[in-house]
Short mmCIF file of C-alpha atoms in Angstrom, two decimals:
data_model
loop_
_atom_site.label_atom_id
_atom_site.label_comp_id
_atom_site.label_asym_id
_atom_site.label_seq_id
_atom_site.Cartn_x
_atom_site.Cartn_y
_atom_site.Cartn_z
CA UNK A 17 3.65 -35.53 -32.41
CA UNK A 18 2.36 -32.35 -34.16
CA UNK A 19 4.30 -29.45 -34.61
CA UNK A 20 2.99 -25.96 -36.20
CA UNK A 21 5.52 -23.27 -37.05
CA UNK A 22 4.69 -19.98 -37.75
CA UNK A 23 7.17 -17.74 -39.82
CA UNK A 24 8.08 -14.78 -39.50
CA UNK A 25 7.41 -13.87 -35.79
CA UNK A 26 6.89 -10.33 -36.72
CA UNK A 27 6.04 -8.47 -39.88
CA UNK A 28 5.95 -4.40 -40.54
CA UNK A 29 4.60 -3.52 -43.68
CA UNK A 30 3.43 -0.16 -45.47
CA UNK A 31 -0.68 0.16 -45.52
CA UNK A 32 -1.77 -1.11 -49.43
CA UNK A 33 0.79 -3.90 -49.61
CA UNK A 34 -0.29 -7.37 -50.47
CA UNK A 35 1.08 -9.95 -47.82
CA UNK A 36 1.53 -13.62 -46.82
CA UNK A 37 1.96 -15.36 -43.78
CA UNK A 38 3.07 -18.96 -43.56
CA UNK A 39 2.17 -21.69 -41.42
CA UNK A 40 3.79 -25.25 -41.50
CA UNK A 41 2.88 -28.46 -39.77
CA UNK A 42 4.70 -31.66 -39.38
CA UNK A 43 2.12 -34.38 -39.93
CA UNK A 44 0.16 -34.05 -42.76
CA UNK A 45 -2.80 -36.06 -41.44
CA UNK A 46 -4.96 -33.41 -40.29
CA UNK A 47 -8.64 -33.10 -39.85
CA UNK A 48 -8.84 -29.37 -40.32
CA UNK A 49 -6.53 -26.28 -40.34
CA UNK A 50 -7.95 -22.95 -39.08
CA UNK A 51 -6.76 -19.07 -39.02
CA UNK A 52 -7.60 -16.89 -36.11
CA UNK A 53 -6.87 -13.26 -35.48
CA UNK A 54 -5.78 -12.23 -32.09
CA UNK A 55 -5.83 -8.29 -31.08
CA UNK A 56 -3.76 -7.26 -27.87
CA UNK A 57 -5.25 -8.50 -24.57
CA UNK A 58 -8.44 -10.10 -26.43
CA UNK A 59 -9.65 -13.65 -27.33
CA UNK A 60 -8.99 -15.08 -30.44
CA UNK A 61 -11.54 -14.33 -33.68
CA UNK A 62 -12.01 -17.29 -36.26
CA UNK A 63 -10.83 -15.84 -39.54
CA UNK A 64 -10.99 -19.04 -41.69
CA UNK A 65 -11.63 -22.99 -41.51
CA UNK A 66 -9.95 -25.00 -44.23
CA UNK A 67 -11.34 -28.93 -44.19
CA UNK A 68 -8.16 -31.43 -44.91
CA UNK A 69 -10.28 -32.09 -48.15
CA UNK A 70 -10.18 -28.50 -49.12
CA UNK A 71 -7.30 -26.78 -50.77
CA UNK A 72 -8.76 -23.30 -49.91
CA UNK A 73 -10.85 -20.73 -48.54
CA UNK A 74 -11.50 -17.04 -49.23
CA UNK A 75 -13.47 -14.43 -46.93
CA UNK A 76 -13.39 -11.08 -48.25
CA UNK A 77 -9.61 -9.86 -48.67
CA UNK A 78 -8.48 -12.80 -47.12
CA UNK A 79 -7.61 -16.16 -48.65
CA UNK A 80 -6.00 -18.95 -47.24
CA UNK A 81 -4.56 -22.25 -48.78
CA UNK A 82 -3.88 -25.65 -47.66
CA UNK A 83 -1.14 -27.98 -49.24
CA UNK A 84 -1.23 -31.15 -46.72
CA UNK A 85 1.62 -33.05 -48.75
CA UNK A 86 4.07 -30.38 -48.02
CA UNK A 87 2.35 -29.31 -44.55
CA UNK A 88 1.63 -25.89 -45.37
CA UNK A 89 -0.69 -23.39 -45.10
CA UNK A 90 -0.91 -19.95 -45.95
CA UNK A 91 -2.94 -16.58 -45.36
CA UNK A 92 -2.98 -14.32 -48.03
CA UNK A 93 -4.30 -10.52 -46.77
CA UNK A 94 -4.75 -8.34 -49.97
CA UNK A 95 -4.44 -4.62 -49.86
CA UNK A 96 -3.81 -4.27 -46.09
CA UNK A 97 -5.05 -1.71 -43.60
CA UNK A 98 -3.72 -0.33 -40.17
CA UNK A 99 -6.91 -2.46 -39.07
CA UNK A 100 -5.10 -5.22 -39.96
CA UNK A 101 -2.50 -5.02 -37.36
CA UNK A 102 -2.91 -7.95 -35.00
CA UNK A 103 -1.22 -11.26 -34.06
CA UNK A 104 -2.36 -14.03 -36.64
CA UNK A 105 -2.19 -17.90 -35.48
CA UNK A 106 -2.78 -20.87 -37.34
CA UNK A 107 -3.99 -24.16 -35.57
CA UNK A 108 -4.38 -27.85 -37.15
CA UNK A 109 -6.49 -30.35 -35.54
CA UNK A 110 -5.27 -33.69 -36.43
CA UNK A 111 -7.94 -36.14 -34.86
CA UNK A 112 -11.31 -36.34 -34.17
CA UNK A 113 -11.71 -34.41 -30.54
CA UNK A 114 -11.42 -31.31 -31.83
CA UNK A 115 -8.00 -30.39 -30.28
CA UNK A 116 -6.23 -27.65 -31.65
CA UNK A 117 -2.06 -27.71 -31.81
CA UNK A 118 -1.06 -24.00 -32.24
CA UNK A 119 1.60 -22.16 -33.79
CA UNK A 120 3.39 -19.30 -31.99
CA UNK A 121 1.78 -16.92 -34.42
CA UNK A 122 2.91 -13.70 -36.55
CA UNK A 123 2.45 -10.38 -34.95
CA UNK A 124 1.55 -7.85 -38.13
CA UNK A 125 1.87 -4.25 -37.86
CA UNK A 126 0.44 -2.44 -40.96
CA UNK A 127 1.86 1.21 -40.86
CA UNK A 128 -0.47 4.11 -42.34
CA UNK B 3 -26.59 -12.76 -28.90
CA UNK B 4 -24.97 -15.91 -29.38
CA UNK B 5 -21.52 -16.36 -28.01
CA UNK B 6 -18.93 -17.39 -24.94
CA UNK B 7 -18.26 -15.51 -22.20
CA UNK B 8 -15.60 -15.87 -19.80
CA UNK B 9 -15.66 -14.60 -16.08
CA UNK B 10 -13.92 -12.75 -14.63
CA UNK B 11 -11.74 -10.89 -17.03
CA UNK B 12 -9.10 -10.21 -14.34
CA UNK B 13 -8.03 -12.57 -11.57
CA UNK B 14 -5.83 -12.13 -8.61
CA UNK B 15 -4.76 -15.05 -6.61
CA UNK B 16 -2.57 -15.43 -3.69
CA UNK B 17 -0.20 -18.62 -2.78
CA UNK B 18 -1.89 -21.63 -2.01
CA UNK B 19 -5.48 -20.45 -2.76
CA UNK B 20 -7.76 -22.32 -5.39
CA UNK B 21 -9.41 -20.02 -7.84
CA UNK B 22 -12.41 -21.07 -10.33
CA UNK B 23 -12.83 -19.48 -14.05
CA UNK B 24 -16.26 -19.41 -15.50
CA UNK B 25 -16.88 -20.20 -19.23
CA UNK B 26 -20.50 -20.15 -20.36
CA UNK B 27 -21.70 -20.50 -23.88
CA UNK B 28 -25.26 -20.42 -25.64
CA UNK B 29 -24.17 -21.88 -29.35
CA UNK B 30 -25.59 -25.11 -28.34
CA UNK B 31 -22.06 -26.58 -28.97
CA UNK B 32 -21.10 -30.19 -27.55
CA UNK B 33 -17.57 -29.83 -27.10
CA UNK B 34 -15.71 -27.15 -24.72
CA UNK B 35 -11.78 -26.75 -24.05
CA UNK B 36 -9.45 -24.73 -22.21
CA UNK B 37 -6.24 -23.42 -23.13
CA UNK B 38 -3.50 -21.33 -21.71
CA UNK B 39 -1.65 -18.67 -23.58
CA UNK B 40 1.80 -17.73 -22.18
CA UNK B 41 3.72 -15.07 -23.65
CA UNK B 42 5.75 -16.30 -26.72
CA UNK B 43 4.58 -19.77 -26.08
CA UNK B 44 1.48 -19.90 -28.20
CA UNK B 45 -1.98 -21.63 -26.54
CA UNK B 46 -1.58 -24.88 -24.98
CA UNK B 47 -4.39 -27.33 -24.16
CA UNK B 48 -5.42 -27.86 -20.73
CA UNK B 49 -8.71 -29.76 -20.60
CA UNK B 50 -11.48 -30.70 -23.03
CA UNK B 51 -15.09 -31.97 -23.02
CA UNK B 52 -16.65 -33.70 -25.81
CA UNK B 53 -20.10 -34.43 -24.29
CA UNK B 54 -21.58 -33.48 -20.56
CA UNK B 55 -19.95 -35.34 -17.85
CA UNK B 56 -17.02 -36.59 -19.33
CA UNK B 57 -13.70 -34.52 -19.99
CA UNK B 58 -10.10 -35.39 -20.95
CA UNK B 59 -6.81 -34.21 -20.06
CA UNK B 60 -5.05 -32.18 -22.51
CA UNK B 61 -1.04 -31.48 -22.62
CA UNK B 62 -0.54 -29.45 -19.34
CA UNK B 63 -3.41 -30.85 -17.10
CA UNK B 64 -1.47 -30.94 -13.94
CA UNK B 65 -2.47 -28.30 -11.22
CA UNK B 66 -5.77 -28.08 -13.01
CA UNK B 67 -9.49 -29.45 -12.62
CA UNK B 68 -12.75 -29.30 -14.42
CA UNK B 69 -16.28 -30.09 -14.58
CA UNK B 70 -18.81 -30.27 -17.27
CA UNK B 71 -22.25 -30.76 -15.26
CA UNK B 72 -24.06 -28.55 -18.14
CA UNK B 73 -23.82 -28.46 -21.82
CA UNK B 74 -23.31 -24.88 -21.49
CA UNK B 75 -20.80 -24.24 -18.72
CA UNK B 76 -17.22 -25.43 -18.44
CA UNK B 77 -15.52 -24.05 -15.30
CA UNK B 78 -11.92 -24.62 -14.84
CA UNK B 79 -10.09 -24.35 -11.04
CA UNK B 80 -6.69 -23.79 -10.84
CA UNK B 81 -5.50 -25.63 -7.81
CA UNK B 82 -2.56 -24.77 -5.43
CA UNK B 83 -0.52 -27.45 -6.88
CA UNK B 84 -0.04 -25.33 -10.36
CA UNK B 85 3.09 -24.16 -9.67
CA UNK B 86 3.31 -20.91 -12.27
CA UNK B 87 -0.37 -20.10 -12.82
CA UNK B 88 0.06 -16.58 -13.91
CA UNK B 89 -1.05 -16.96 -17.62
CA UNK B 90 -3.85 -15.97 -19.87
CA UNK B 91 -6.96 -18.44 -19.91
CA UNK B 92 -9.10 -19.25 -22.92
CA UNK B 93 -12.35 -21.00 -23.34
CA UNK B 94 -13.13 -22.31 -26.83
CA UNK B 95 -16.44 -24.49 -28.00
CA UNK B 96 -17.09 -26.18 -31.29
CA UNK B 97 -20.41 -28.11 -32.76
CA UNK B 98 -19.25 -31.79 -33.57
CA UNK B 99 -20.84 -33.66 -36.17
CA UNK B 100 -21.09 -37.80 -36.05
CA UNK B 101 -17.75 -37.60 -38.22
CA UNK B 102 -15.75 -34.40 -37.53
CA UNK B 103 -15.28 -31.25 -35.57
CA UNK B 104 -16.11 -27.53 -37.18
CA UNK B 105 -14.85 -24.30 -36.55
CA UNK B 106 -13.64 -23.55 -33.19
CA UNK B 107 -14.89 -20.30 -30.97
CA UNK B 108 -13.10 -18.55 -28.45
CA UNK B 109 -14.06 -16.59 -25.47
CA UNK B 110 -12.61 -12.74 -24.28
CA UNK B 111 -10.01 -14.52 -22.05
CA UNK B 112 -9.24 -14.36 -18.22
CA UNK B 113 -5.68 -13.08 -17.11
CA UNK B 114 -5.04 -14.67 -13.84
CA UNK B 115 -2.21 -13.36 -11.98
CA UNK B 116 -0.45 -14.67 -8.99
CA UNK B 117 0.42 -12.31 -5.84
#
């Protein structure tokens, strides 16, 4: 059974710092991996999608990497800003149904 | 303006009542999903539908029912059989191709509280 873990559960950094969020999964036979952002009381916003054949994806200050063999993905945020404060969720799909299995998220606080 | 809408934003249910949560999308997506989010537990899949008039149970389907009569609509009914329905409910959709599923998009959510 696929399990997704995100460590740490919470992270607080000063503005301007570069940071890395971690996601690990137990079954390397994935279709894709998606990173989301969630603000309090809101829905999820898709940040990046990495297909199983890809190693990384970039969007602005965000870069996500995927290492299927080790069951790991990282989300790199460059030059963090207070507006980046949110919960970041990692989810994997390991079948052609599109079903996502989620980690519990990392809550990020960027202090001005 | 394309997207996924969920209504209502807040919903209060009395013990023994059935309630229905609405989810509509105008993205022309084939597949739709319902997830439940509880504090500290992440999101868990309730039901999903890959095509009209067909749907499958997810990991926590007991006490819930769905229908998919139209491509753009996937309502979720929380029945009185659901023992602990208080949670944040999220609807999602994705475009499908012959061999893979693409980026999944989410609605704004409905917060259900049992009184």
